[in-house]
Short mmCIF file of C-alpha atoms (C1' of nucleotides) in Angstrom, two decimals:
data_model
loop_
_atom_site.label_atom_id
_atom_site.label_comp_id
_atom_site.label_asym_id
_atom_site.label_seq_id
_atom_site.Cartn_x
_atom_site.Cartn_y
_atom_site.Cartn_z
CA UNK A 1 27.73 24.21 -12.97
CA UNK A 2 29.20 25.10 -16.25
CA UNK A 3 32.11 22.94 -15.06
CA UNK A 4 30.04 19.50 -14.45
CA UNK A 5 28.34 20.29 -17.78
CA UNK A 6 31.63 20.17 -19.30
CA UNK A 7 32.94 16.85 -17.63
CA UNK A 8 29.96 15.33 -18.43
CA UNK A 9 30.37 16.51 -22.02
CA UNK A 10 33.55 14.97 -22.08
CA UNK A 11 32.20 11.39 -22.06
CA UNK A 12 29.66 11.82 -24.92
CA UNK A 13 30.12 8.59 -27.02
CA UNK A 14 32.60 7.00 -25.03
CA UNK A 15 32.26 3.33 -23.75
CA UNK A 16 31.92 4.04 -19.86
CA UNK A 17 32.98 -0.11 -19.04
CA UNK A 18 30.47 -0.18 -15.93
CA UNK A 19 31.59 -3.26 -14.34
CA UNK A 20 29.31 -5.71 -13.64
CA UNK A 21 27.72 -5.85 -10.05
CA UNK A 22 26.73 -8.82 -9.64
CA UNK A 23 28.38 -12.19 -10.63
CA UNK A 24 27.42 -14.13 -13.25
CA UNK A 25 28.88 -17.59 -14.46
CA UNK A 26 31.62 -17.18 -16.61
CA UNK A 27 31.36 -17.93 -20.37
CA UNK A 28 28.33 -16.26 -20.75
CA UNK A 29 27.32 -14.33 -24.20
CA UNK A 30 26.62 -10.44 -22.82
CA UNK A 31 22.71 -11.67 -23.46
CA UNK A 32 23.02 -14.51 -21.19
CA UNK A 33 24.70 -12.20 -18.73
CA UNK A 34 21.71 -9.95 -18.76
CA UNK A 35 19.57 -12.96 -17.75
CA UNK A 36 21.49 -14.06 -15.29
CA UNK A 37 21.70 -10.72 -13.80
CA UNK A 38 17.82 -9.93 -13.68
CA UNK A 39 16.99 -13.20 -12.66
CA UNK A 40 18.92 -12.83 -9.34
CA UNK A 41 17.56 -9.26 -8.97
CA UNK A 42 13.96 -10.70 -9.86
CA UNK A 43 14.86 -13.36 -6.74
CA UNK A 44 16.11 -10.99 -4.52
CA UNK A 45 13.61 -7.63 -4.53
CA UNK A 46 10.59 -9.21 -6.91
CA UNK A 47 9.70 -8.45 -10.18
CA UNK A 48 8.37 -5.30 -9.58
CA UNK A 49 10.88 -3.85 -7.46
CA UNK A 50 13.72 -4.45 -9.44
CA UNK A 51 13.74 -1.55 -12.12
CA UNK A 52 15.41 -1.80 -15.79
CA UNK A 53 17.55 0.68 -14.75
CA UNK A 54 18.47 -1.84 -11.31
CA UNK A 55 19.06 -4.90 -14.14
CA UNK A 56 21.40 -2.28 -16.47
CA UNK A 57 23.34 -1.22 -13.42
CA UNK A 58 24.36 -4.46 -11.74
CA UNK A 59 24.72 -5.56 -15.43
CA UNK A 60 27.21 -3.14 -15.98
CA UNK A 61 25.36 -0.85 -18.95
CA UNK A 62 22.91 1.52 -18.71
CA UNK A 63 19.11 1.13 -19.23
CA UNK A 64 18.82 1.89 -22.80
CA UNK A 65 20.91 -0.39 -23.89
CA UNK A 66 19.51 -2.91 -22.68
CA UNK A 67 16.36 -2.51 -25.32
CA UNK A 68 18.77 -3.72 -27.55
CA UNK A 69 18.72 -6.92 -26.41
CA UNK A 70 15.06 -7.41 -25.16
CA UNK A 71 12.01 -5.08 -26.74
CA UNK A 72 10.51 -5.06 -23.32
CA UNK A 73 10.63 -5.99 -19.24
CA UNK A 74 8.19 -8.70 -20.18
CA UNK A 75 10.39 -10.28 -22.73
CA UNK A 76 12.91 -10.38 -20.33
CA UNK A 77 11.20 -11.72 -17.71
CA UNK A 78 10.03 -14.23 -20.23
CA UNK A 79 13.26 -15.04 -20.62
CA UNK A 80 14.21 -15.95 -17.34
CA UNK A 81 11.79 -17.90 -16.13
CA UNK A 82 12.05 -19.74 -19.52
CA UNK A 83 15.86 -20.69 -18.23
CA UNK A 84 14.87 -21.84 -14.55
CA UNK A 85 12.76 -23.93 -16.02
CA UNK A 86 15.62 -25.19 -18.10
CA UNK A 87 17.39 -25.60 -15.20
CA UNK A 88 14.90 -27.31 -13.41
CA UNK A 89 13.57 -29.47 -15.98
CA UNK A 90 17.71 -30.57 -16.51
CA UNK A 91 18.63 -31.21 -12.86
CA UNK A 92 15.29 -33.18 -12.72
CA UNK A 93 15.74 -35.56 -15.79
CA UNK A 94 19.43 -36.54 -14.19
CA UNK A 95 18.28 -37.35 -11.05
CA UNK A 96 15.76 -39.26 -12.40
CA UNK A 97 18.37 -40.96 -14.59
CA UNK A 98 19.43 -42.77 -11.40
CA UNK A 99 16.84 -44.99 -11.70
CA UNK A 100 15.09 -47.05 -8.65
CA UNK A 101 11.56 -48.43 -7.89
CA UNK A 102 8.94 -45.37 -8.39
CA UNK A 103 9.34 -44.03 -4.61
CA UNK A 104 13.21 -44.28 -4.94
CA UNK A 105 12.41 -41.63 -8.49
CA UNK A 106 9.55 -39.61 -6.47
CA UNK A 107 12.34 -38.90 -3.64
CA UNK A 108 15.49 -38.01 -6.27
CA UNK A 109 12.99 -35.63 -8.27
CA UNK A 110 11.98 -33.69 -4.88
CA UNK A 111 15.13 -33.81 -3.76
CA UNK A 112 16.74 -32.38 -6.65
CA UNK A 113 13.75 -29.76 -7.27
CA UNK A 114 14.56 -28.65 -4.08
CA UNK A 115 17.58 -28.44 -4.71
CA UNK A 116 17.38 -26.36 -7.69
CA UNK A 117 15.04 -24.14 -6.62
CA UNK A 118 16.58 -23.62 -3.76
CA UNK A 119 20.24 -23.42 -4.57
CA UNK A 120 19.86 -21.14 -7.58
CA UNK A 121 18.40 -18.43 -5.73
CA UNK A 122 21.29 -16.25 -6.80
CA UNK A 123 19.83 -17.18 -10.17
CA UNK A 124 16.33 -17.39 -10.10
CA UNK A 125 13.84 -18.58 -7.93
CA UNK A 126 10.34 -17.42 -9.38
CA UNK A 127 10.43 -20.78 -11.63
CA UNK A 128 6.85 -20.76 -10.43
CA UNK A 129 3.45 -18.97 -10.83
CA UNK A 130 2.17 -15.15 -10.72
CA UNK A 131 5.42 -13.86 -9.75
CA UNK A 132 5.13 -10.91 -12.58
CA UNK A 133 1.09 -10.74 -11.62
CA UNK A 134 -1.47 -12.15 -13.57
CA UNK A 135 -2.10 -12.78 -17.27
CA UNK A 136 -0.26 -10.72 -19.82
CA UNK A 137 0.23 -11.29 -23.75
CA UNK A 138 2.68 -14.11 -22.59
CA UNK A 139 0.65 -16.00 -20.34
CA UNK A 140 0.49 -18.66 -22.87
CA UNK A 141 4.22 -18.75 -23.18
CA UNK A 142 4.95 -18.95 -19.31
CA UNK A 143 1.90 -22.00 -18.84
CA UNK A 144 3.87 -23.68 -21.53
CA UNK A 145 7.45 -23.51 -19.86
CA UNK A 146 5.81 -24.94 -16.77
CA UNK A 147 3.98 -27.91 -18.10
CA UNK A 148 7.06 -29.77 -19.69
CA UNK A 149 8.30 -29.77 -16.54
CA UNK A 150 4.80 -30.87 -14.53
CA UNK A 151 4.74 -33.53 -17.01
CA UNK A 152 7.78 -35.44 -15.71
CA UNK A 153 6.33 -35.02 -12.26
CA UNK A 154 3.22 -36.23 -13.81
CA UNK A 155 4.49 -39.56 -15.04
CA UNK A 156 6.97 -40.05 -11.94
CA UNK A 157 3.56 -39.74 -9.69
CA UNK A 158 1.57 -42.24 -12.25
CA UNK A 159 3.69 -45.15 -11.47
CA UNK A 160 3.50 -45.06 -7.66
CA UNK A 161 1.52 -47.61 -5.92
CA UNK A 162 -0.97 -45.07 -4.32
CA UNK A 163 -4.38 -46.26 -3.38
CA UNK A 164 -6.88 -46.19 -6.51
CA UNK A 165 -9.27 -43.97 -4.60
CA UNK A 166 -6.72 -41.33 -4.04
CA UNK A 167 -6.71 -38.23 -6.40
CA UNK A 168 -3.48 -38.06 -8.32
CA UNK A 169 -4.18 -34.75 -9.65
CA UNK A 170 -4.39 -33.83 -6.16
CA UNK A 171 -1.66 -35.36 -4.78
CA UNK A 172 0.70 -33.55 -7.24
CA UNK A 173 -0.92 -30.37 -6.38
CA UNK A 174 0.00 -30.86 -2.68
CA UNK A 175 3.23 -32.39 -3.61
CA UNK A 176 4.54 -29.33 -5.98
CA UNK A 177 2.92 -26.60 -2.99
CA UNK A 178 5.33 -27.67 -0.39
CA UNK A 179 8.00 -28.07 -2.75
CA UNK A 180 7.37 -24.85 -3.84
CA UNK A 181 6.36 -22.76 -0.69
CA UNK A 182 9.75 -23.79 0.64
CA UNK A 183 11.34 -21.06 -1.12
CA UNK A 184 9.55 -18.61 1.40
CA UNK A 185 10.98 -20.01 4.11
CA UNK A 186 14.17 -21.80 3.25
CA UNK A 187 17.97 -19.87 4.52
CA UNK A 188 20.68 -21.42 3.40
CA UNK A 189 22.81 -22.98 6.38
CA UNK A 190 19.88 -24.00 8.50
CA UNK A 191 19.44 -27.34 10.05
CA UNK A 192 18.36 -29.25 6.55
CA UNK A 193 19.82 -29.42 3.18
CA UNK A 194 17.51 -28.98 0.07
CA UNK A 195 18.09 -32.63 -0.38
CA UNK A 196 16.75 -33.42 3.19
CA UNK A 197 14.13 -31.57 2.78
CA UNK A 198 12.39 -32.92 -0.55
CA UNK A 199 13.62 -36.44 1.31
CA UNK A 200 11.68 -35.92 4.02
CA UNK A 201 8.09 -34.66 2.07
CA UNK A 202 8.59 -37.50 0.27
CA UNK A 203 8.48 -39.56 3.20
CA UNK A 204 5.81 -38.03 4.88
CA UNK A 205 3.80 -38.65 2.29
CA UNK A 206 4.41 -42.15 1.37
CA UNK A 207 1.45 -44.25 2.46
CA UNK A 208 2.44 -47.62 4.35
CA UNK B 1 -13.87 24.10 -23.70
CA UNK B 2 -14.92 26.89 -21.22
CA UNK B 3 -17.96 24.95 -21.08
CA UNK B 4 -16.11 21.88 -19.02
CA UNK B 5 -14.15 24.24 -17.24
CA UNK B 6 -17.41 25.75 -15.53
CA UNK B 7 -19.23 22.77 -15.23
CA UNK B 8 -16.10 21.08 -13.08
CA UNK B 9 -16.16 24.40 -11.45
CA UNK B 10 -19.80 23.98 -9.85
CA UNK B 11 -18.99 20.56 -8.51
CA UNK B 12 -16.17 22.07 -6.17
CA UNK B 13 -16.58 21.23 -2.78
CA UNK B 14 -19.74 19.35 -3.02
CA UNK B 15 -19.50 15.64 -1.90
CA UNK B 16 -19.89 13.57 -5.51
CA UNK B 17 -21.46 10.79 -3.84
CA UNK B 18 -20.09 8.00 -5.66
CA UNK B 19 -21.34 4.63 -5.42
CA UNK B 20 -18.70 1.82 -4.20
CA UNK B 21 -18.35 -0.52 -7.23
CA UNK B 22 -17.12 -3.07 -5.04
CA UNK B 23 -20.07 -5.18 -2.83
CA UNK B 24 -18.79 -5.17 0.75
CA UNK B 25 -20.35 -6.87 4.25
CA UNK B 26 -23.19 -4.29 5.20
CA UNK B 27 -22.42 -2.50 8.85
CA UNK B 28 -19.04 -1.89 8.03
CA UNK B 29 -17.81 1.89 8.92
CA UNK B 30 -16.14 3.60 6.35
CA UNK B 31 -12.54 2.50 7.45
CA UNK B 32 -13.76 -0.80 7.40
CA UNK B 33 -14.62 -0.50 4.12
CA UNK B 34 -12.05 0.56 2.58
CA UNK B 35 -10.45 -2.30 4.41
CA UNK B 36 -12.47 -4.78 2.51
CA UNK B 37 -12.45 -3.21 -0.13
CA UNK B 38 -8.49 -3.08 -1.01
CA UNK B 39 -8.62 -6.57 0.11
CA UNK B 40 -10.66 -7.30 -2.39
CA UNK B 41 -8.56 -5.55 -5.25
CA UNK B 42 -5.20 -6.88 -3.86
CA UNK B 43 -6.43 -11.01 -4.20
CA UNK B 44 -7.97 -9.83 -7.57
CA UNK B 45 -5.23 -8.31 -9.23
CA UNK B 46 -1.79 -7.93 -6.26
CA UNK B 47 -0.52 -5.09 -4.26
CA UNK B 48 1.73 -3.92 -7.09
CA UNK B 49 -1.29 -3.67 -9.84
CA UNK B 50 -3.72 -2.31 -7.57
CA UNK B 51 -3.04 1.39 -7.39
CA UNK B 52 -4.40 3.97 -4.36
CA UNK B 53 -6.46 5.42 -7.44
CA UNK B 54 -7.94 1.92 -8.42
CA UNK B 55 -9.14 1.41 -4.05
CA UNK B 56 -10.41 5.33 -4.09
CA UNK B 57 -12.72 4.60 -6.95
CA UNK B 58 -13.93 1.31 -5.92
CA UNK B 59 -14.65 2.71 -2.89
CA UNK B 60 -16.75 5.64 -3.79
CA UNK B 61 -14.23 8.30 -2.82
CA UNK B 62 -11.32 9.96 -4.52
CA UNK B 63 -7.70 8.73 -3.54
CA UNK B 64 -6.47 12.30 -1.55
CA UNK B 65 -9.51 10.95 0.82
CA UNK B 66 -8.00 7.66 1.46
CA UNK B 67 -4.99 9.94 3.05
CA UNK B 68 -7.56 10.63 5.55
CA UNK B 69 -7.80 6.91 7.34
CA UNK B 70 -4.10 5.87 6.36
CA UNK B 71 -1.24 7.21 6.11
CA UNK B 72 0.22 5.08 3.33
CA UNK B 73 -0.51 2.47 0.83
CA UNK B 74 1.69 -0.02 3.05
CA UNK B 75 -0.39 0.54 6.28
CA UNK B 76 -3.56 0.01 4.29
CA UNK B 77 -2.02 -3.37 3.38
CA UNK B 78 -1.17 -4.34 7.05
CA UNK B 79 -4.83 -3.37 7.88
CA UNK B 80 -5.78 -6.07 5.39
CA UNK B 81 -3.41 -8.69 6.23
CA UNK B 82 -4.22 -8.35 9.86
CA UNK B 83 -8.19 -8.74 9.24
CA UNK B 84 -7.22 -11.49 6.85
CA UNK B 85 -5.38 -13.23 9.74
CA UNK B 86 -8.39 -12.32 12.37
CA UNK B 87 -10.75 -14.48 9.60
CA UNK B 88 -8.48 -17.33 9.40
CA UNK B 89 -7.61 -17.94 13.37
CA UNK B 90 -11.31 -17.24 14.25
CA UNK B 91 -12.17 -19.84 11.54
CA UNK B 92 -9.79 -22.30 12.58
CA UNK B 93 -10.64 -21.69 16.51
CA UNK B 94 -14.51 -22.49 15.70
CA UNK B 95 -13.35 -25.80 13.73
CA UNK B 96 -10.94 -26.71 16.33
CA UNK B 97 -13.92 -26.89 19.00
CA UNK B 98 -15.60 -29.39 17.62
CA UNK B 99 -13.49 -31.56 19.13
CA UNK B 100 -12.19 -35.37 18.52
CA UNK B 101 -8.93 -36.88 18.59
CA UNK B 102 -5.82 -35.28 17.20
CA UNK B 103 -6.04 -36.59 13.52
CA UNK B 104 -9.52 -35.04 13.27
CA UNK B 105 -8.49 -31.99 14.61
CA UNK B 106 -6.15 -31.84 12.08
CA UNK B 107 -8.76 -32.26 9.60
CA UNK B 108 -11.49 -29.82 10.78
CA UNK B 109 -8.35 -27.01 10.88
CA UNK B 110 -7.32 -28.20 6.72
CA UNK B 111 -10.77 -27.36 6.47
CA UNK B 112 -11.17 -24.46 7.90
CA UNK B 113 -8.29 -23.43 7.06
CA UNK B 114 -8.65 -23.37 2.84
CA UNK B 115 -12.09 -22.24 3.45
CA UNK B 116 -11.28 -18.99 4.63
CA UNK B 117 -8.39 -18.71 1.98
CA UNK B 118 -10.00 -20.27 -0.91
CA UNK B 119 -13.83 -19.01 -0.03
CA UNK B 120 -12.81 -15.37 1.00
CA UNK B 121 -11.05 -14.52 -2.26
CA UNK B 122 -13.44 -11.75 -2.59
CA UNK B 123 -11.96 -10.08 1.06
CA UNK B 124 -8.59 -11.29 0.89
CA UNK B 125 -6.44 -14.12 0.01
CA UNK B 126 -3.07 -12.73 0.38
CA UNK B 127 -2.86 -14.44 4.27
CA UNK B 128 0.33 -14.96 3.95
CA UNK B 129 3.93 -14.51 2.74
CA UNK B 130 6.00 -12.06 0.50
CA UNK B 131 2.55 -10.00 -1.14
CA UNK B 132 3.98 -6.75 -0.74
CA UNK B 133 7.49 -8.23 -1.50
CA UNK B 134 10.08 -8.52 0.79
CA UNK B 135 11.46 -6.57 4.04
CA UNK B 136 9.95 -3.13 4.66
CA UNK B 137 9.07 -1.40 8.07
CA UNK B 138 6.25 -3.42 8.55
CA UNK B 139 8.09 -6.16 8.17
CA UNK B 140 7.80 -6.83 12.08
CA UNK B 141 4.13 -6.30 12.60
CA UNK B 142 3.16 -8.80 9.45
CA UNK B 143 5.23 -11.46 11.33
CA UNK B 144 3.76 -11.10 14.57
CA UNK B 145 0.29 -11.36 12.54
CA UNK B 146 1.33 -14.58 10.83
CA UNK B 147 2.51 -16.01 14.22
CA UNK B 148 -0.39 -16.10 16.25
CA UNK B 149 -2.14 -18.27 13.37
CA UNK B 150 0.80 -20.67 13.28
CA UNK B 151 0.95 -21.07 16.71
CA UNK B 152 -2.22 -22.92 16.53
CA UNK B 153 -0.96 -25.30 14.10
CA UNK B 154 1.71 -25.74 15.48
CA UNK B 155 0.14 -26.70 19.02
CA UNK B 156 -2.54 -29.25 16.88
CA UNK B 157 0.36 -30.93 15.36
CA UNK B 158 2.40 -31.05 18.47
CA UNK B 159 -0.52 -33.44 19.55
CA UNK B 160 -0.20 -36.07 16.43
CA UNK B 161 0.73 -39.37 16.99
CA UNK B 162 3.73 -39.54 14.35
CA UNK B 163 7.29 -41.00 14.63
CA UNK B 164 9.67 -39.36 17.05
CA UNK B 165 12.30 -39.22 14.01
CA UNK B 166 9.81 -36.54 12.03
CA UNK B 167 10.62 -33.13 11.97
CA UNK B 168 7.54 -31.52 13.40
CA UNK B 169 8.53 -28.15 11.96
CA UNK B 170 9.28 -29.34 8.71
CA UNK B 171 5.94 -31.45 9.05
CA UNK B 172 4.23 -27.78 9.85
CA UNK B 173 5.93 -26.37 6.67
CA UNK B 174 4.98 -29.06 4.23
CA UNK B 175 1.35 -28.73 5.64
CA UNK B 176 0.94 -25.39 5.49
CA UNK B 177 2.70 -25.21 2.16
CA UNK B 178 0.50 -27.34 0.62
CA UNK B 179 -2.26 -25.29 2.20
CA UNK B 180 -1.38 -22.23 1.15
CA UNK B 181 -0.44 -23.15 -2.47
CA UNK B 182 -3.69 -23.86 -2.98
CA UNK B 183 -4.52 -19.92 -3.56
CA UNK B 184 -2.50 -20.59 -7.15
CA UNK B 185 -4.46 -23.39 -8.38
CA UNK B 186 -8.00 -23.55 -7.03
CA UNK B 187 -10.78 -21.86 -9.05
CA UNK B 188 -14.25 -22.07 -7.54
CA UNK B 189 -16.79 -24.46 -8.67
CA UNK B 190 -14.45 -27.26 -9.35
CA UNK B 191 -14.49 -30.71 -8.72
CA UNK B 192 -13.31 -30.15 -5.02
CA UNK B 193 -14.48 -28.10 -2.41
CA UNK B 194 -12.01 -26.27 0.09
CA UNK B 195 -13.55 -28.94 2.46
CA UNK B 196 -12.46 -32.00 -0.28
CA UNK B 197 -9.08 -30.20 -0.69
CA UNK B 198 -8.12 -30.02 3.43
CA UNK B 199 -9.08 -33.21 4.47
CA UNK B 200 -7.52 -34.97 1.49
CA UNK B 201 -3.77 -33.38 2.25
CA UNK B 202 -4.62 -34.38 5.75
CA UNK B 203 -5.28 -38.02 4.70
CA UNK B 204 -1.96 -38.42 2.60
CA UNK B 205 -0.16 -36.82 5.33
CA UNK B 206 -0.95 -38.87 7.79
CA UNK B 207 0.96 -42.35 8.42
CA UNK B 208 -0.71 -45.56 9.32
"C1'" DG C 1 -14.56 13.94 5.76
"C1'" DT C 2 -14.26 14.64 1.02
"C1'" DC C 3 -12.96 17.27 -2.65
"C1'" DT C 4 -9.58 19.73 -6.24
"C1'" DA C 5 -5.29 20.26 -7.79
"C1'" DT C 6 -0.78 19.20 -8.13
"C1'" DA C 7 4.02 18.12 -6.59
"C1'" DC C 8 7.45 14.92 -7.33
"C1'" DA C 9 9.61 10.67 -8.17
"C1'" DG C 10 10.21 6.68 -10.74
"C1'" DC C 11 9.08 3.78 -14.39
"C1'" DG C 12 9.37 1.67 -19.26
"C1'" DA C 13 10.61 2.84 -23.49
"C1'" DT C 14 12.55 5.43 -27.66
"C1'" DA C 15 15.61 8.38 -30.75
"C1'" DG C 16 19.70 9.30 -32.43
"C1'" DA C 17 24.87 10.21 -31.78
"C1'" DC C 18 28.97 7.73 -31.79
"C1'" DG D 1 26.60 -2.33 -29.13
"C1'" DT D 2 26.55 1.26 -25.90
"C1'" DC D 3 25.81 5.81 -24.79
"C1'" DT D 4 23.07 10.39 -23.85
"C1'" DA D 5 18.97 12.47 -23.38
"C1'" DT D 6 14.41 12.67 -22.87
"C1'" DC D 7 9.39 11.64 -23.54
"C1'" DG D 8 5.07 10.33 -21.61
"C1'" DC D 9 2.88 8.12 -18.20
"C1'" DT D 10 1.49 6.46 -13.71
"C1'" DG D 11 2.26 6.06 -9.00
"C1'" DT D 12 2.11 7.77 -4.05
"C1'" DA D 13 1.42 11.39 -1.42
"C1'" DT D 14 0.35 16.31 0.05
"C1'" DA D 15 -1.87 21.09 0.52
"C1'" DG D 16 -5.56 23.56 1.14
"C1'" DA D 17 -10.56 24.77 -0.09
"C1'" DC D 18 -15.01 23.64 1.39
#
DNA sequence: GTCTATACAGCGATAGAC
DNA sequence: GTCTATCGCTGTATAGAC
């Protein structure tokens, strides 16, 4: 007893270099890292399964530190979904870059959604709604990281050719679900590629 | 000081008779309701916010008692899922015997379907996927629940007239997804009813 | 069958040394 | 900037009286 006191003594003040647990892109500023980190922990086990204490492990400090970074879970939550939605909102634009008549868009933004969503899962994957439950002080913050994104599916949407009595609003709605619920059941290596698979929504619903 | 101490002391062992704060289908037993009850709580708020303390209270009892009908917080969940699943296959059984040709059928079980989701947010709403986050023991029993809904979609869409090149599973999972987004978005009293909301993703899902 | 009382673990967060 | 150490709280679950 006396004898673990004293080895644990011994390290009082001294850098313990935890290595990292999980990898993060490279060039990354030791904030960044921390993002990275919690946002594949956040995809893996959930927001509220994945302790500070998990984030400061596989991050390679311990959990105190990490409050030096971020005042609270929250904040760093914040913080994460604000960068999938970075992510997203990037990989979207591009694709969209390629140009094409409206349907031609509508089937490069689903396809590189899915893509994104489903391809960073080691990096996030909660881009969307409710994942850290209900509304907190940052609700406001979180509703406004979504829409800027919502708004380019928005305007893709407004320029189909859809028939005038058919609810856009709607139609984005269903759109955006099955984008979305296809994290629940997309494995990597099955019979479709994200890219088939926002291909083929699109299809589906594409009235002749 | 002493005063509280002998005043808690007389209530010992007699029943406090509290009231449920939560209204629940009369001709329940008391399993039942505590059933309905938690369901309630967990579409309100999630499993992770809604404590054993928070379903005691709402229930009239005190949370040791809940100990009495299940063993765990997780088994009171499955008991809610599965009831949730029992409301939605019934549901979509009745709709499905009204009969008419495939694309109708389709549309009665859209229906039904976001009727019971959307309309029985006050029972349950978590019907499906990744509520109590990701793989536990139970992990098995909450797929076999899921399955015997999906089966029934699956078998109505298996009947649809639509080109042999579409993926009928990944026609199933864009359906459903869009279905079962809808829990995120729809608030009551809006310019759709669950009825407006199921037979519209039919229509743009179906080609012509 | 419901209560009282509490064990015990884990969480988010903070203080202060280095 | 990272550590050690710990506080205060809340959560699930249990033991035993009635």
């Amino acid at each position: 007893m006396a004898l673990m006191a004293k080895e644990a003594r011994r390290r009082v003040g001294r850098p313990t270099h935890r290595r990292p647990k999980v990898a993060v892109p490279p060039g990354l500023d030791r904030r960044e890292q921390i993002v990275a980190v919690a946002g594949s922990l956040f995809a893996e086990k959930g927001y509220n399964r994945t302790s500070m204490r998990d984030i400061a492990e596989a991050a390679g400090l311990l959990s105190g530190s990490l409050y030096y970074y971020f005042s609270s879970k929250e904040e760093l939550f914040l913080e994460v979904h604000g960068t999938g939605m970075k992510i997203l909102t990037q990989a979207t634009r591009s694709a969209l870059e390629q140009g094409g008549d409206p349907w031609t868009r509508l089937g490069h933004l689903a396809a590189a959604h899915c893509r994104a969503v489903l391809e960073n899962q080691g990096f996030m994957i909660m881009v969307f709604p409710e994942f850290p439950e209900e509304i907190n002080e940052y609700h406001a913050e979180f509703v406004r990281q979504r829409d800027e994104y919502e708004r380019i599916v928005s305007d893709t949407i407004g320029a189909l050719d859809l028939p005038p009595d058919l609810d856009r609003g709607l139609y984005k709605l269903q759109f955006l679900g099955a984008l979305n619920w296809s994290q629940t059941w997309y494995r990597a290596g099955g019979r479709f590629t994200p890219e088939d698979i926002g291909h083929h929504f699109v299809r589906m619903l594409r009235p002749r």
